PDB file of C-alpha atoms in Angstrom:
ATOM      1  CA  MET A   1     164.535  47.929 -50.765  1.00 74.00           C
ATOM      2  CA  ALA A   2     165.922  51.018 -49.020  1.00 74.00           C
ATOM      3  CA  SER A   3     165.749  53.065 -52.106  1.00 88.00           C
ATOM      4  CA  LYS A   4     161.895  51.627 -52.792  1.00 96.00           C
ATOM      5  CA  THR A   5     159.127  53.367 -52.048  1.00 98.00           C
ATOM      6  CA  ILE A   6     157.180  51.316 -49.563  1.00 98.00           C
ATOM      7  CA  VAL A   7     153.307  51.227 -49.998  1.00 98.00           C
ATOM      8  CA  LEU A   8     150.556  49.461 -48.004  1.00 99.00           C
ATOM      9  CA  VAL A   9     147.220  49.092 -49.424  1.00 98.00           C
ATOM     10  CA  THR A  10     144.832  47.586 -47.032  1.00 98.00           C
ATOM     11  CA  GLY A  11     142.007  45.077 -48.325  1.00 97.00           C
ATOM     12  CA  GLY A  12     144.288  44.897 -50.963  1.00 98.00           C
ATOM     13  CA  ASN A  13     143.254  41.646 -52.872  1.00 97.00           C
ATOM     14  CA  THR A  14     139.690  42.887 -54.309  1.00 95.00           C
ATOM     15  CA  GLY A  15     137.955  45.701 -55.125  1.00 94.00           C
ATOM     16  CA  ILE A  16     139.047  49.059 -55.314  1.00 95.00           C
ATOM     17  CA  GLY A  17     141.943  48.145 -53.340  1.00 97.00           C
ATOM     18  CA  TYR A  18     142.989  45.486 -55.855  1.00 97.00           C
ATOM     19  CA  GLU A  19     143.141  48.020 -58.484  1.00 96.00           C
ATOM     20  CA  THR A  20     144.931  50.304 -56.749  1.00 98.00           C
ATOM     21  CA  VAL A  21     147.438  47.907 -56.102  1.00 98.00           C
ATOM     22  CA  ALA A  22     147.514  47.148 -60.110  1.00 98.00           C
ATOM     23  CA  LYS A  23     147.894  50.654 -60.639  1.00 98.00           C
ATOM     24  CA  LEU A  24     150.810  51.452 -58.626  1.00 98.00           C
ATOM     25  CA  ALA A  25     152.443  48.370 -59.354  1.00 98.00           C
ATOM     26  CA  ALA A  26     152.221  49.023 -62.984  1.00 98.00           C
ATOM     27  CA  ASP A  27     153.025  53.089 -62.940  1.00 97.00           C
ATOM     28  CA  HIS A  28     156.142  52.591 -60.535  1.00 98.00           C
ATOM     29  CA  ALA A  29     157.165  49.713 -61.228  1.00 97.00           C
ATOM     30  CA  SER A  30     160.913  50.566 -60.800  1.00 96.00           C
ATOM     31  CA  THR A  31     160.589  52.946 -57.628  1.00 97.00           C
ATOM     32  CA  HIS A  32     157.582  51.514 -55.598  1.00 98.00           C
ATOM     33  CA  HIS A  33     157.116  48.293 -53.552  1.00 98.00           C
ATOM     34  CA  ILE A  34     153.398  47.273 -52.990  1.00 98.00           C
ATOM     35  CA  LEU A  35     152.352  45.457 -49.764  1.00 98.00           C
ATOM     36  CA  MET A  36     148.992  43.746 -50.759  1.00 98.00           C
ATOM     37  CA  GLY A  37     147.107  44.175 -47.662  1.00 98.00           C
ATOM     38  CA  THR A  38     145.002  40.318 -47.383  1.00 98.00           C
ATOM     39  CA  ARG A  39     142.732  38.755 -44.294  1.00 96.00           C
ATOM     40  CA  SER A  40     144.068  35.804 -46.413  1.00 95.00           C
ATOM     41  CA  LEU A  41     147.260  34.928 -47.616  1.00 97.00           C
ATOM     42  CA  THR A  42     145.254  32.185 -49.922  1.00 97.00           C
ATOM     43  CA  LYS A  43     143.442  34.895 -51.343  1.00 97.00           C
ATOM     44  CA  GLY A  44     146.407  37.008 -51.475  1.00 98.00           C
ATOM     45  CA  ALA A  45     148.599  34.607 -53.568  1.00 98.00           C
ATOM     46  CA  ALA A  46     145.532  34.123 -56.079  1.00 98.00           C
ATOM     47  CA  ALA A  47     145.216  37.977 -56.278  1.00 98.00           C
ATOM     48  CA  LEU A  48     148.760  38.178 -57.331  1.00 98.00           C
ATOM     49  CA  LYS A  49     148.585  35.839 -59.531  1.00 98.00           C
ATOM     50  CA  ALA A  50     145.774  37.423 -61.475  1.00 97.00           C
ATOM     51  CA  LEU A  51     147.928  40.679 -61.525  1.00 97.00           C
ATOM     52  CA  GLY A  52     150.663  38.683 -63.444  1.00 97.00           C
ATOM     53  CA  SER A  53     152.785  38.030 -60.327  1.00 98.00           C
ATOM     54  CA  PRO A  54     154.578  41.479 -60.622  1.00 97.00           C
ATOM     55  CA  SER A  55     157.690  41.461 -58.649  1.00 97.00           C
ATOM     56  CA  ASN A  56     157.101  44.708 -56.697  1.00 98.00           C
ATOM     57  CA  VAL A  57     153.985  43.401 -55.523  1.00 98.00           C
ATOM     58  CA  SER A  58     153.949  41.305 -51.920  1.00 98.00           C
ATOM     59  CA  PRO A  59     150.828  39.962 -50.086  1.00 98.00           C
ATOM     60  CA  LEU A  60     150.716  40.715 -46.558  1.00 98.00           C
ATOM     61  CA  GLU A  61     148.677  38.898 -44.210  1.00 98.00           C
ATOM     62  CA  LEU A  62     146.236  41.643 -42.332  1.00 98.00           C
ATOM     63  CA  ASP A  63     143.102  41.802 -40.568  1.00 98.00           C
ATOM     64  CA  ILE A  64     142.356  45.220 -39.544  1.00 98.00           C
ATOM     65  CA  THR A  65     139.889  43.984 -36.997  1.00 98.00           C
ATOM     66  CA  SER A  66     142.714  41.937 -35.168  1.00 98.00           C
ATOM     67  CA  ASP A  67     144.990  43.916 -33.018  1.00 98.00           C
ATOM     68  CA  ALA A  68     147.137  40.895 -33.365  1.00 98.00           C
ATOM     69  CA  SER A  69     147.438  40.762 -36.812  1.00 98.00           C
ATOM     70  CA  ILE A  70     148.349  44.227 -36.871  1.00 98.00           C
ATOM     71  CA  THR A  71     151.165  43.848 -34.399  1.00 98.00           C
ATOM     72  CA  ALA A  72     152.323  41.073 -36.757  1.00 98.00           C
ATOM     73  CA  ALA A  73     152.083  43.137 -39.735  1.00 98.00           C
ATOM     74  CA  ALA A  74     153.980  46.035 -38.422  1.00 98.00           C
ATOM     75  CA  ALA A  75     156.877  44.129 -36.744  1.00 98.00           C
ATOM     76  CA  HIS A  76     157.295  42.382 -40.834  1.00 98.00           C
ATOM     77  CA  ILE A  77     157.171  45.760 -42.436  1.00 98.00           C
ATOM     78  CA  LYS A  78     159.842  46.912 -39.808  1.00 98.00           C
ATOM     79  CA  ASP A  79     161.986  44.036 -39.586  1.00 98.00           C
ATOM     80  CA  THR A  80     161.852  43.681 -43.716  1.00 97.00           C
ATOM     81  CA  TYR A  81     161.739  47.359 -44.831  1.00 97.00           C
ATOM     82  CA  GLY A  82     162.382  49.425 -41.941  1.00 97.00           C
ATOM     83  CA  LYS A  83     159.729  52.030 -42.838  1.00 98.00           C
ATOM     84  CA  LEU A  84     156.348  52.620 -44.741  1.00 98.00           C
ATOM     85  CA  ASP A  85     156.292  55.429 -46.948  1.00 98.00           C
ATOM     86  CA  VAL A  86     152.580  55.349 -48.356  1.00 98.00           C
ATOM     87  CA  LEU A  87     149.283  53.914 -46.219  1.00 98.00           C
ATOM     88  CA  ILE A  88     146.193  53.774 -48.056  1.00 98.00           C
ATOM     89  CA  ASN A  89     143.453  52.654 -45.965  1.00 98.00           C
ATOM     90  CA  ASN A  90     141.403  51.249 -47.904  1.00 97.00           C
ATOM     91  CA  ALA A  91     139.898  48.202 -46.169  1.00 97.00           C
ATOM     92  CA  GLY A  92     135.831  49.034 -45.150  1.00 96.00           C
ATOM     93  CA  THR A  93     132.709  47.698 -45.247  1.00 94.00           C
ATOM     94  CA  ALA A  94     128.859  48.664 -45.619  1.00 91.00           C
ATOM     95  CA  GLY A  95     127.814  45.476 -43.633  1.00 91.00           C
ATOM     96  CA  LEU A  96     126.890  43.459 -46.685  1.00 88.00           C
ATOM     97  CA  ASP A  97     129.570  41.068 -45.335  1.00 89.00           C
ATOM     98  CA  LEU A  98     127.376  39.974 -42.093  1.00 90.00           C
ATOM     99  CA  GLY A  99     125.500  37.991 -44.941  1.00 83.00           C
ATOM    100  CA  GLY A 100     121.140  38.220 -45.196  1.00 68.00           C
ATOM    101  CA  THR A 101     121.214  41.464 -47.204  1.00 68.00           C
ATOM    102  CA  SER A 102     118.535  41.249 -50.066  1.00 63.00           C
ATOM    103  CA  ALA A 103     119.378  42.814 -53.788  1.00 64.00           C
ATOM    104  CA  GLN A 104     117.389  45.980 -52.209  1.00 64.00           C
ATOM    105  CA  SER A 105     118.823  46.696 -48.943  1.00 76.00           C
ATOM    106  CA  PHE A 106     122.196  47.050 -46.874  1.00 80.00           C
ATOM    107  CA  TYR A 107     120.481  45.768 -44.153  1.00 86.00           C
ATOM    108  CA  PRO A 108     121.570  42.424 -42.903  1.00 86.00           C
ATOM    109  CA  LYS A 109     118.626  40.328 -42.121  1.00 85.00           C
ATOM    110  CA  GLY A 110     118.792  38.761 -38.441  1.00 88.00           C
ATOM    111  CA  LYS A 111     121.216  41.550 -36.816  1.00 92.00           C
ATOM    112  CA  THR A 112     120.117  44.159 -34.814  1.00 94.00           C
ATOM    113  CA  LEU A 113     120.675  47.860 -35.623  1.00 94.00           C
ATOM    114  CA  ARG A 114     123.097  47.922 -32.901  1.00 97.00           C
ATOM    115  CA  GLU A 115     125.055  44.992 -34.543  1.00 96.00           C
ATOM    116  CA  VAL A 116     125.254  46.775 -37.464  1.00 95.00           C
ATOM    117  CA  TYR A 117     126.555  50.244 -36.461  1.00 97.00           C
ATOM    118  CA  THR A 118     128.946  48.216 -34.455  1.00 98.00           C
ATOM    119  CA  HIS A 119     130.512  46.198 -37.009  1.00 97.00           C
ATOM    120  CA  VAL A 120     130.865  48.668 -39.767  1.00 97.00           C
ATOM    121  CA  TYR A 121     132.152  51.623 -37.121  1.00 98.00           C
ATOM    122  CA  ASN A 122     134.702  48.888 -36.021  1.00 98.00           C
ATOM    123  CA  VAL A 123     136.289  48.147 -39.655  1.00 98.00           C
ATOM    124  CA  ASN A 124     135.625  51.468 -40.876  1.00 98.00           C
ATOM    125  CA  CYS A 125     136.761  53.943 -38.325  1.00 98.00           C
ATOM    126  CA  VAL A 126     138.240  52.157 -35.114  1.00 98.00           C
ATOM    127  CA  SER A 127     140.359  49.449 -36.793  1.00 98.00           C
ATOM    128  CA  THR A 128     141.614  52.180 -39.217  1.00 98.00           C
ATOM    129  CA  ALA A 129     142.397  54.230 -36.628  1.00 98.00           C
ATOM    130  CA  VAL A 130     144.083  51.554 -34.642  1.00 98.00           C
ATOM    131  CA  LEU A 131     146.202  50.332 -37.914  1.00 98.00           C
ATOM    132  CA  THR A 132     147.022  54.006 -38.494  1.00 99.00           C
ATOM    133  CA  ASP A 133     148.105  54.551 -34.955  1.00 98.00           C
ATOM    134  CA  ALA A 134     150.360  51.196 -34.875  1.00 98.00           C
ATOM    135  CA  LEU A 135     152.202  52.162 -38.278  1.00 99.00           C
ATOM    136  CA  THR A 136     152.976  55.560 -36.937  1.00 98.00           C
ATOM    137  CA  PRO A 137     156.366  54.733 -36.028  1.00 98.00           C
ATOM    138  CA  LEU A 138     157.074  53.406 -39.562  1.00 98.00           C
ATOM    139  CA  LEU A 139     155.234  56.224 -41.434  1.00 98.00           C
ATOM    140  CA  ASP A 140     157.786  58.665 -39.173  1.00 98.00           C
ATOM    141  CA  ALA A 141     160.555  56.795 -40.595  1.00 98.00           C
ATOM    142  CA  ALA A 142     159.908  57.369 -44.163  1.00 98.00           C
ATOM    143  CA  SER A 143     162.597  57.942 -46.100  1.00 95.00           C
ATOM    144  CA  PRO A 144     163.154  60.493 -47.949  1.00 93.00           C
ATOM    145  CA  GLY A 145     159.763  61.537 -47.210  1.00 90.00           C
ATOM    146  CA  PRO A 146     157.042  62.871 -46.740  1.00 97.00           C
ATOM    147  CA  ALA A 147     154.779  59.866 -45.500  1.00 98.00           C
ATOM    148  CA  LYS A 148     151.464  59.980 -47.641  1.00 98.00           C
ATOM    149  CA  VAL A 149     148.321  58.447 -45.905  1.00 98.00           C
ATOM    150  CA  VAL A 150     145.152  58.145 -48.048  1.00 98.00           C
ATOM    151  CA  PHE A 151     141.942  57.223 -46.000  1.00 98.00           C
ATOM    152  CA  ILE A 152     139.664  56.142 -48.777  1.00 97.00           C
ATOM    153  CA  SER A 153     136.068  57.615 -47.601  1.00 97.00           C
ATOM    154  CA  SER A 154     133.140  58.253 -49.533  1.00 95.00           C
ATOM    155  CA  THR A 155     130.915  61.207 -50.679  1.00 94.00           C
ATOM    156  CA  LEU A 156     128.500  59.893 -48.664  1.00 95.00           C
ATOM    157  CA  GLY A 157     130.538  60.903 -45.447  1.00 97.00           C
ATOM    158  CA  SER A 158     130.424  64.787 -46.378  1.00 97.00           C
ATOM    159  CA  ILE A 159     128.060  66.165 -43.864  1.00 97.00           C
ATOM    160  CA  GLY A 160     128.363  69.584 -46.013  1.00 96.00           C
ATOM    161  CA  THR A 161     127.397  67.943 -49.235  1.00 95.00           C
ATOM    162  CA  PHE A 162     124.291  66.230 -47.659  1.00 96.00           C
ATOM    163  CA  VAL A 163     122.900  69.078 -45.614  1.00 96.00           C
ATOM    164  CA  ALA A 164     123.027  70.520 -49.335  1.00 95.00           C
ATOM    165  CA  GLY A 165     120.481  68.267 -50.860  1.00 95.00           C
ATOM    166  CA  TYR A 166     122.590  64.895 -51.665  1.00 93.00           C
ATOM    167  CA  HIS A 167     120.530  61.843 -52.419  1.00 91.00           C
ATOM    168  CA  ILE A 168     119.384  59.891 -49.493  1.00 92.00           C
ATOM    169  CA  VAL A 169     121.285  56.743 -49.400  1.00 90.00           C
ATOM    170  CA  ASP A 170     119.476  54.459 -46.968  1.00 90.00           C
ATOM    171  CA  CYS A 171     122.927  53.390 -45.031  1.00 92.00           C
ATOM    172  CA  PRO A 172     123.252  55.742 -42.371  1.00 96.00           C
ATOM    173  CA  TRP A 173     125.796  53.255 -40.542  1.00 96.00           C
ATOM    174  CA  TYR A 174     127.981  53.346 -43.439  1.00 95.00           C
ATOM    175  CA  ASN A 175     127.928  57.139 -44.285  1.00 97.00           C
ATOM    176  CA  SER A 176     128.318  58.173 -40.826  1.00 98.00           C
ATOM    177  CA  SER A 177     131.199  55.885 -40.429  1.00 98.00           C
ATOM    178  CA  LYS A 178     133.129  57.531 -43.417  1.00 98.00           C
ATOM    179  CA  ALA A 179     132.334  60.874 -41.759  1.00 98.00           C
ATOM    180  CA  ALA A 180     133.969  59.401 -38.663  1.00 98.00           C
ATOM    181  CA  MET A 181     136.636  58.663 -40.864  1.00 98.00           C
ATOM    182  CA  ASN A 182     137.014  61.828 -42.509  1.00 98.00           C
ATOM    183  CA  TYR A 183     137.825  63.203 -39.080  1.00 98.00           C
ATOM    184  CA  LEU A 184     140.770  60.832 -38.791  1.00 98.00           C
ATOM    185  CA  SER A 185     142.093  62.203 -42.236  1.00 98.00           C
ATOM    186  CA  ALA A 186     141.657  65.571 -40.979  1.00 98.00           C
ATOM    187  CA  TRP A 187     143.058  64.820 -37.426  1.00 98.00           C
ATOM    188  CA  TYR A 188     146.148  63.350 -38.947  1.00 98.00           C
ATOM    189  CA  SER A 189     146.669  66.050 -41.187  1.00 98.00           C
ATOM    190  CA  ARG A 190     147.038  68.506 -38.137  1.00 98.00           C
ATOM    191  CA  VAL A 191     148.928  66.590 -35.550  1.00 98.00           C
ATOM    192  CA  LYS A 192     151.491  64.864 -38.408  1.00 98.00           C
ATOM    193  CA  PRO A 193     152.355  67.918 -40.284  1.00 97.00           C
ATOM    194  CA  ALA A 194     155.309  66.455 -41.749  1.00 97.00           C
ATOM    195  CA  TRP A 195     152.709  63.746 -43.765  1.00 98.00           C
ATOM    196  CA  LYS A 196     150.653  64.450 -46.512  1.00 98.00           C
ATOM    197  CA  VAL A 197     147.035  63.007 -45.385  1.00 98.00           C
ATOM    198  CA  ASN A 198     143.863  63.015 -47.462  1.00 98.00           C
ATOM    199  CA  ALA A 199     140.249  61.759 -47.721  1.00 98.00           C
ATOM    200  CA  VAL A 200     139.573  60.497 -51.191  1.00 97.00           C
ATOM    201  CA  CYS A 201     136.010  59.491 -52.462  1.00 95.00           C
ATOM    202  CA  PRO A 202     136.964  56.667 -55.109  1.00 93.00           C
ATOM    203  CA  GLY A 203     133.327  57.110 -56.999  1.00 86.00           C
ATOM    204  CA  LEU A 204     130.208  54.603 -57.580  1.00 83.00           C
ATOM    205  CA  ASN A 205     132.218  51.662 -57.991  1.00 80.00           C
ATOM    206  CA  ALA A 206     130.909  47.739 -58.446  1.00 77.00           C
ATOM    207  CA  THR A 207     132.296  46.138 -55.744  1.00 80.00           C
ATOM    208  CA  GLY A 208     131.609  44.074 -52.793  1.00 74.00           C
ATOM    209  CA  LEU A 209     130.379  46.832 -50.402  1.00 73.00           C
ATOM    210  CA  ASN A 210     127.298  47.453 -52.729  1.00 75.00           C
ATOM    211  CA  HIS A 211     124.977  46.275 -55.157  1.00 72.00           C
ATOM    212  CA  VAL A 212     125.911  48.079 -58.179  1.00 79.00           C
ATOM    213  CA  PRO A 213     126.151  46.301 -61.173  1.00 77.00           C
ATOM    214  CA  LEU A 214     129.383  46.082 -63.324  1.00 78.00           C
ATOM    215  CA  SER A 215     129.828  48.742 -66.227  1.00 85.00           C
ATOM    216  CA  GLU A 216     132.578  50.613 -67.898  1.00 83.00           C
ATOM    217  CA  GLU A 217     131.350  53.465 -65.482  1.00 83.00           C
ATOM    218  CA  THR A 218     131.091  51.656 -62.444  1.00 82.00           C
ATOM    219  CA  ASP A 219     134.542  49.498 -62.875  1.00 89.00           C
ATOM    220  CA  PRO A 220     136.574  49.556 -59.829  1.00 88.00           C
ATOM    221  CA  LYS A 221     139.706  50.662 -61.631  1.00 91.00           C
ATOM    222  CA  ASN A 222     137.932  54.221 -62.015  1.00 92.00           C
ATOM    223  CA  GLY A 223     138.098  53.850 -58.203  1.00 92.00           C
ATOM    224  CA  ALA A 224     142.045  53.769 -57.860  1.00 95.00           C
ATOM    225  CA  ILE A 225     142.487  56.775 -59.842  1.00 93.00           C
ATOM    226  CA  ARG A 226     142.446  59.418 -57.007  1.00 94.00           C
ATOM    227  CA  ALA A 227     144.502  57.857 -54.693  1.00 96.00           C
ATOM    228  CA  CYS A 228     147.173  56.938 -57.043  1.00 96.00           C
ATOM    229  CA  GLN A 229     147.386  60.679 -58.277  1.00 94.00           C
ATOM    230  CA  LEU A 230     147.881  61.430 -54.524  1.00 95.00           C
ATOM    231  CA  VAL A 231     150.707  58.878 -54.425  1.00 97.00           C
ATOM    232  CA  ALA A 232     152.297  60.158 -57.440  1.00 95.00           C
ATOM    233  CA  GLN A 233     152.373  64.052 -56.310  1.00 94.00           C
ATOM    234  CA  ALA A 234     155.385  65.398 -55.118  1.00 94.00           C
ATOM    235  CA  PRO A 235     156.612  66.126 -51.559  1.00 95.00           C
ATOM    236  CA  GLU A 236     155.161  69.352 -51.717  1.00 94.00           C
ATOM    237  CA  GLY A 237     151.896  68.120 -52.655  1.00 94.00           C
ATOM    238  CA  VAL A 238     148.614  68.677 -51.018  1.00 95.00           C
ATOM    239  CA  THR A 239     147.895  67.938 -47.386  1.00 97.00           C
ATOM    240  CA  GLY A 240     144.264  68.074 -45.609  1.00 97.00           C
ATOM    241  CA  THR A 241     142.069  67.772 -48.578  1.00 96.00           C
ATOM    242  CA  TYR A 242     138.937  65.561 -49.316  1.00 96.00           C
ATOM    243  CA  SER A 243     138.675  65.174 -52.910  1.00 95.00           C
ATOM    244  CA  ARG A 244     137.364  62.601 -55.916  1.00 92.00           C
ATOM    245  CA  LYS A 245     139.003  62.428 -59.232  1.00 84.00           C
ATOM    246  CA  GLY A 246     138.736  65.259 -61.277  1.00 76.00           C
ATOM    247  CA  MET A 247     139.284  65.994 -65.221  1.00 54.00           C
ATOM    248  CA  ASP A 248     142.218  67.625 -64.603  1.00 60.00           C
ATOM    249  CA  LYS A 249     145.505  65.685 -63.593  1.00 60.00           C
ATOM    250  CA  GLY A 250     146.111  65.394 -59.760  1.00 61.00           C
ATOM    251  CA  VAL A 251     144.065  67.862 -58.569  1.00 68.00           C
ATOM    252  CA  GLY A 252     140.412  66.348 -58.262  1.00 73.00           C
ATOM    253  CA  ASP A 253     137.280  68.088 -57.125  1.00 89.00           C
ATOM    254  CA  VAL A 254     137.069  68.987 -53.548  1.00 93.00           C
ATOM    255  CA  ILE A 255     134.494  67.729 -51.799  1.00 95.00           C
ATOM    256  CA  PRO A 256     132.957  69.862 -48.783  1.00 95.00           C
ATOM    257  CA  TRP A 257     133.833  68.073 -45.320  1.00 96.00           C
TER     258      TRP A 257
END
């Protein structure tokens, strides 16, 4: 394992996270070992089986909202691999997991606005920040390096795009939490110049975060493309960018912060 590129994908057993694990495992079968972050090892085992049980994927129990779970996961990575080369901060929520939403609304019935904002920010920003901080020593130990960190954001978090007239999606708790996540990405790109840190919009995909119907255009597989391009980039690849998948390989379309 010392010669393998060790990758952690949070929320890796479903949606875009699952498709990211699948693509990385297939594209880098002999060089990368993928840790599928999952809150439930039972669900992780089922997801692994659905992938065909590739030998370069291991489920890792990780609930990013739990400090104890983060500590245990970091200790496991340290004891087993001694480093972390790539972190994909994918786990997130738009609030639908709080229950009670209608097919037309993201607002959970029976919850106060404070409860909704607190929950979504806790997952998308606070917990992502705590996890990244806890894994920093392992990312610093990336070998041969540089460590790569990808924050799965959204164009909805782009303040520049919004004020320029982007359509309004009535989910401000989610949109603003992604703007906060973007700051985390920019922060780490500055304070960790030895790393490659980027924010990515996966596009509009049919996942548990939304009410979007599944089609070829909204298949979550599409959401894995840009993050995997960044993982595959050479050591001199980009950092401090905010992008979504573009027509040409590896460059992507730039999103205004």
